[in-house]
Short mmCIF file of C-alpha atoms in Angstrom, two decimals:
data_model
loop_
_atom_site.label_atom_id
_atom_site.label_comp_id
_atom_site.label_asym_id
_atom_site.label_seq_id
_atom_site.Cartn_x
_atom_site.Cartn_y
_atom_site.Cartn_z
CA MET H 19 80.30 -70.65 -41.09
CA ASP H 20 81.50 -68.08 -38.61
CA PHE H 21 83.68 -65.09 -39.46
CA VAL H 22 86.96 -66.53 -38.18
CA SER H 23 86.62 -70.01 -39.67
CA GLY H 24 85.85 -68.45 -43.05
CA MET H 25 89.18 -66.62 -43.13
CA ASN H 26 92.33 -68.03 -44.62
CA GLU H 27 95.02 -69.38 -42.33
CA GLN H 28 97.25 -66.30 -42.62
CA HIS H 29 94.51 -63.86 -41.59
CA ARG H 30 93.38 -66.15 -38.78
CA GLU H 31 96.92 -66.38 -37.42
CA TYR H 32 97.24 -62.59 -37.60
CA LEU H 33 94.03 -62.00 -35.64
CA MET H 34 94.93 -64.58 -33.03
CA GLU H 35 98.30 -62.90 -32.62
CA TYR H 36 96.89 -59.36 -32.57
CA PHE H 37 94.26 -60.02 -29.92
CA GLY H 38 96.58 -62.09 -27.75
CA LEU H 39 94.66 -65.34 -28.25
CA LYS H 40 97.70 -67.29 -29.38
CA GLU H 41 99.81 -68.72 -26.62
CA HIS H 42 103.49 -67.83 -26.62
CA PRO H 43 106.29 -68.33 -24.14
CA PRO H 44 106.85 -65.12 -22.15
CA PRO H 45 109.36 -62.80 -23.83
CA GLU H 46 112.80 -62.58 -22.32
CA VAL H 47 113.39 -59.62 -20.03
CA PRO H 48 116.44 -57.63 -21.12
CA PRO H 49 119.04 -56.81 -18.46
CA VAL H 50 118.19 -53.69 -16.47
CA GLU H 51 120.66 -50.95 -17.28
CA VAL H 52 121.71 -48.89 -14.28
CA PRO H 53 122.20 -45.20 -15.21
CA SER H 54 125.62 -43.76 -14.45
CA TRP H 55 124.24 -41.27 -11.91
CA GLN H 56 122.77 -44.13 -9.83
CA ASN H 57 125.89 -46.27 -9.66
CA GLY H 58 127.24 -44.45 -6.62
CA MET H 59 124.21 -45.42 -4.53
CA LEU H 60 123.80 -49.03 -5.65
CA PHE H 61 127.46 -49.95 -5.93
CA PRO H 62 129.53 -47.61 -3.71
CA GLU H 63 133.16 -48.27 -4.49
CA ASP H 64 134.42 -46.49 -1.35
CA LEU H 65 132.07 -48.22 1.08
CA TRP H 66 134.30 -51.26 1.41
CA ARG H 67 137.00 -49.16 3.10
CA GLN H 68 134.63 -48.37 5.99
CA PHE H 69 133.59 -52.00 6.51
CA LEU H 70 136.84 -53.71 5.56
CA LYS H 71 137.46 -55.00 9.10
CA ASP H 72 133.90 -56.32 9.48
CA CYS H 73 133.62 -57.74 5.97
CA ASP H 74 136.70 -59.88 5.64
CA TRP H 75 136.33 -62.51 2.94
CA PRO H 76 138.85 -64.56 0.91
CA ALA H 77 138.45 -62.58 -2.30
CA HIS H 78 141.88 -63.69 -3.55
CA LYS H 79 140.65 -67.29 -3.67
CA PHE H 80 138.35 -66.35 -6.55
CA GLY H 81 140.71 -63.93 -8.28
CA MET H 82 138.71 -60.98 -6.94
CA LYS H 83 139.35 -57.88 -4.84
CA PRO H 84 137.88 -57.09 -1.38
CA LYS H 85 135.86 -54.16 -2.75
CA ASP H 86 134.13 -56.47 -5.24
CA MET H 87 131.77 -57.32 -2.37
CA PHE H 88 130.20 -53.88 -2.87
CA THR H 89 130.74 -53.40 -6.61
CA ILE H 90 130.84 -56.59 -8.69
CA LEU H 91 128.84 -59.08 -6.62
CA PRO H 92 125.81 -56.81 -5.94
CA ARG H 93 125.34 -56.34 -9.67
CA HIS H 94 124.74 -60.07 -10.00
CA PHE H 95 123.22 -61.16 -6.69
CA ASN H 96 121.78 -58.18 -4.77
CA LEU H 97 119.19 -56.68 -7.11
CA ILE H 98 115.46 -57.29 -7.38
CA ALA H 99 113.08 -56.28 -10.14
CA VAL H 100 110.62 -53.60 -8.98
CA PRO H 101 108.39 -51.65 -11.39
CA LEU H 102 109.33 -48.01 -11.72
CA LEU H 103 105.71 -46.83 -12.19
CA ASP H 104 102.24 -48.17 -11.50
CA LEU H 105 100.89 -49.91 -14.58
CA ASP H 106 98.17 -47.33 -15.20
CA VAL H 107 100.69 -44.49 -14.90
CA PHE H 108 103.10 -46.27 -17.24
CA ALA H 109 100.24 -46.77 -19.69
CA ARG H 110 99.74 -42.99 -19.84
CA ASP H 111 103.36 -42.51 -20.85
CA VAL H 112 103.00 -45.19 -23.51
CA MET H 113 99.86 -43.62 -24.96
CA GLU H 114 101.42 -40.16 -25.03
CA LEU H 115 104.76 -41.12 -26.57
CA SER H 116 103.29 -43.56 -29.07
CA ARG H 117 101.25 -40.73 -30.58
CA THR H 118 104.29 -38.50 -31.01
CA SER H 119 106.53 -41.19 -32.56
CA ASP H 120 106.54 -42.36 -36.17
CA THR H 121 108.79 -45.42 -35.96
CA LYS H 122 109.49 -48.14 -33.43
CA GLU H 123 113.07 -46.90 -33.04
CA GLU H 124 111.86 -43.37 -32.32
CA PHE H 125 109.21 -44.68 -29.93
CA PHE H 126 111.72 -46.77 -27.98
CA GLY H 127 114.11 -43.82 -27.88
CA HIS H 128 111.42 -41.58 -26.36
CA MET H 129 110.47 -44.32 -23.90
CA GLY H 130 114.10 -44.57 -22.78
CA GLU H 131 114.30 -40.82 -22.25
CA ARG H 132 111.06 -40.85 -20.26
CA GLN H 133 112.31 -43.77 -18.18
CA ASP H 134 115.44 -41.83 -17.22
CA GLN H 135 113.35 -38.77 -16.40
CA ARG H 136 110.99 -40.80 -14.20
CA ARG H 137 113.94 -42.35 -12.39
CA LYS H 138 115.36 -38.95 -11.57
CA GLU H 139 111.96 -37.63 -10.46
CA MET H 140 111.42 -40.60 -8.17
CA MET H 141 114.92 -40.61 -6.68
CA LYS H 142 114.88 -36.87 -6.03
CA PHE H 143 111.51 -37.03 -4.29
CA TRP H 144 112.45 -40.21 -2.42
CA HIS H 145 115.43 -38.45 -0.86
CA LYS H 146 113.41 -35.30 -0.12
CA ALA H 147 110.63 -37.29 1.56
CA TRP H 148 113.00 -39.24 3.78
CA THR H 149 114.93 -36.10 4.70
CA HIS H 150 111.74 -34.49 6.04
CA LEU H 151 110.48 -37.66 7.72
CA MET H 152 113.76 -38.29 9.54
CA LEU H 153 113.81 -34.72 10.83
CA ARG H 154 110.09 -34.78 11.67
CA PRO H 155 109.13 -38.41 12.39
CA GLU H 156 105.78 -37.29 13.82
CA LEU H 157 104.66 -36.76 10.22
CA LEU H 158 104.39 -40.54 9.87
CA LEU H 159 101.38 -40.42 12.22
CA LYS H 160 99.48 -38.25 9.77
CA THR H 161 96.17 -39.61 8.53
CA TRP H 162 94.13 -38.42 5.58
CA GLU H 163 91.18 -39.50 3.54
CA GLY H 164 92.39 -42.02 1.03
CA LYS H 165 95.40 -43.25 3.00
CA HIS H 166 94.11 -46.80 2.81
CA GLN H 167 93.76 -46.35 -0.95
CA GLU H 168 97.41 -45.33 -1.24
CA MET H 169 98.40 -48.35 0.83
CA ARG H 170 96.41 -50.58 -1.49
CA ARG H 171 98.16 -49.14 -4.53
CA ALA H 172 101.55 -49.79 -2.97
CA TYR H 173 100.46 -53.35 -2.20
CA GLU H 174 98.82 -54.03 -5.56
CA PHE H 175 101.50 -52.56 -7.84
CA GLY H 176 104.59 -52.71 -5.63
CA SER H 177 106.20 -49.99 -7.72
CA PHE H 178 108.82 -47.48 -6.68
CA ASP H 179 106.31 -44.80 -7.70
CA ALA H 180 103.61 -46.12 -5.34
CA ILE H 181 105.97 -46.50 -2.38
CA THR H 182 107.47 -43.05 -2.89
CA ARG H 183 104.03 -41.51 -3.27
CA PHE H 184 102.83 -43.11 -0.04
CA LEU H 185 105.77 -41.57 1.84
CA ALA H 186 105.29 -38.21 0.15
CA CYS H 187 101.64 -38.07 1.20
CA HIS H 188 102.80 -37.69 4.80
CA LEU H 189 104.52 -34.40 3.98
CA PRO H 190 102.93 -30.95 4.19
CA THR H 191 101.99 -29.32 0.91
CA GLU H 192 104.50 -26.51 1.43
CA MET H 193 107.88 -27.91 2.39
CA PRO H 194 110.91 -25.77 3.23
CA GLU H 195 114.17 -26.63 1.55
CA LEU H 196 116.32 -28.65 3.92
CA PRO H 197 120.04 -29.37 3.74
CA PRO H 198 120.74 -32.93 2.59
CA LEU H 199 121.43 -35.52 5.26
CA GLY H 200 124.79 -37.12 4.62
CA ASN H 201 126.27 -36.96 1.15
CA PRO H 202 123.73 -38.14 -1.44
CA ASP H 203 126.19 -38.62 -4.30
CA TRP H 204 123.68 -40.99 -5.87
CA GLU H 205 121.40 -38.24 -7.10
CA PHE H 206 123.33 -37.21 -10.19
CA ASN H 207 126.83 -37.76 -11.45
CA ARG H 208 128.64 -34.56 -10.54
CA GLU H 209 131.30 -35.22 -13.15
CA ASP H 210 128.69 -34.95 -15.86
CA PRO H 211 126.87 -31.62 -15.43
CA GLU H 212 124.61 -32.38 -18.37
CA GLU H 213 122.98 -35.05 -16.21
CA ASP H 214 121.81 -32.45 -13.69
CA PRO H 215 118.11 -31.64 -14.10
CA LYS H 216 117.08 -28.04 -14.44
CA GLU H 217 115.18 -26.90 -11.38
CA ASP H 218 112.71 -24.94 -13.50
CA GLN H 219 112.23 -27.73 -16.00
CA VAL H 220 108.56 -28.37 -16.75
CA PRO H 221 107.69 -31.99 -15.95
CA SER H 222 106.55 -34.21 -18.77
CA SER H 223 102.90 -34.76 -19.46
CA PRO H 224 101.38 -36.64 -17.78
CA ALA H 225 103.27 -35.22 -14.84
CA SER H 226 105.01 -37.10 -12.10
CA MET H 227 102.35 -38.88 -10.08
CA VAL H 228 104.26 -38.22 -6.87
CA THR H 229 104.08 -34.47 -7.34
CA ALA H 230 100.48 -34.54 -8.49
CA ARG H 231 99.21 -36.66 -5.63
CA THR H 232 101.19 -34.88 -2.93
CA HIS H 233 100.13 -31.38 -3.95
CA PRO H 234 96.33 -31.27 -4.37
CA ASP H 235 96.47 -27.74 -5.79
CA SER H 236 98.55 -28.91 -8.73
CA ASP H 237 96.90 -28.78 -12.14
CA ARG H 238 98.68 -31.96 -13.12
CA ASP H 239 97.16 -35.38 -13.57
CA THR H 240 95.90 -37.18 -10.48
CA MET H 241 95.82 -40.86 -9.73
CA SER H 242 93.00 -43.13 -10.75
CA PRO H 243 91.68 -45.54 -8.10
CA VAL H 244 93.42 -48.88 -7.80
CA PRO H 245 91.44 -51.79 -9.30
CA ASN H 246 89.68 -53.74 -6.56
CA ARG H 247 91.10 -57.05 -7.68
CA LYS H 248 91.37 -58.52 -4.19
CA LYS H 249 88.33 -57.77 -2.11
CA ASP H 250 89.11 -57.47 1.57
CA GLU H 251 86.46 -59.70 3.12
CA ASN H 252 87.22 -58.64 6.68
CA ILE H 253 86.72 -54.95 5.93
CA GLU H 254 83.50 -55.64 4.04
CA ARG H 255 82.21 -57.78 6.90
CA GLN H 256 82.95 -55.03 9.42
CA LYS H 257 81.06 -52.52 7.28
CA GLU H 258 78.02 -54.81 7.13
CA GLU H 259 78.03 -55.54 10.86
CA GLY H 260 78.51 -51.90 11.76
CA PRO H 261 80.29 -50.51 14.85
#
């Protein structure tokens, strides 16, 4: 008699559940909540005025307003689910916050705070990276050891973190402060000053992977290699055949 078969049904069910051996339908994904400071970018209420002549549609037929094309409808039909962080980076946040929380409610609360912090970190660096790249497009030609690795991470994980990090790796380590291009009202809600991040705020631990990977001199955490789940046969064949 093996160990599992000798257990009672309740213990056996518990172990099957704990180790993920029991099949379950996938859990429902809760609706993604858009933070107030990001609404201006995703659903610009004033944008419809600029494109009113080019975006004529019979809104009245559905009991709607012309601007709903840019506010109401995108919330339902113009969003796609993209991970915020690479899975291994997200796992570090989970391990850290789970050790500092005593209850599930406290743990989820800390995870929500960290999610909002990561969003702000990513959006701020996303805008900074594009500002520099638009003013200095020659930076996109930059090559470095590990560039292919960063491309693989962006392909494997498809996260906002990986894409932003790939862009940021084209920037010089020391970057001058540049005036914003346009009017990035998306960054933080100006009507709520408490939403503004402090410039001297110490990043959470583990630190933002974008900052760590872009600045080699940083004492923050660095990225682990992407799992080689899909072996590139063409590249391997070229290595074997030689130049």
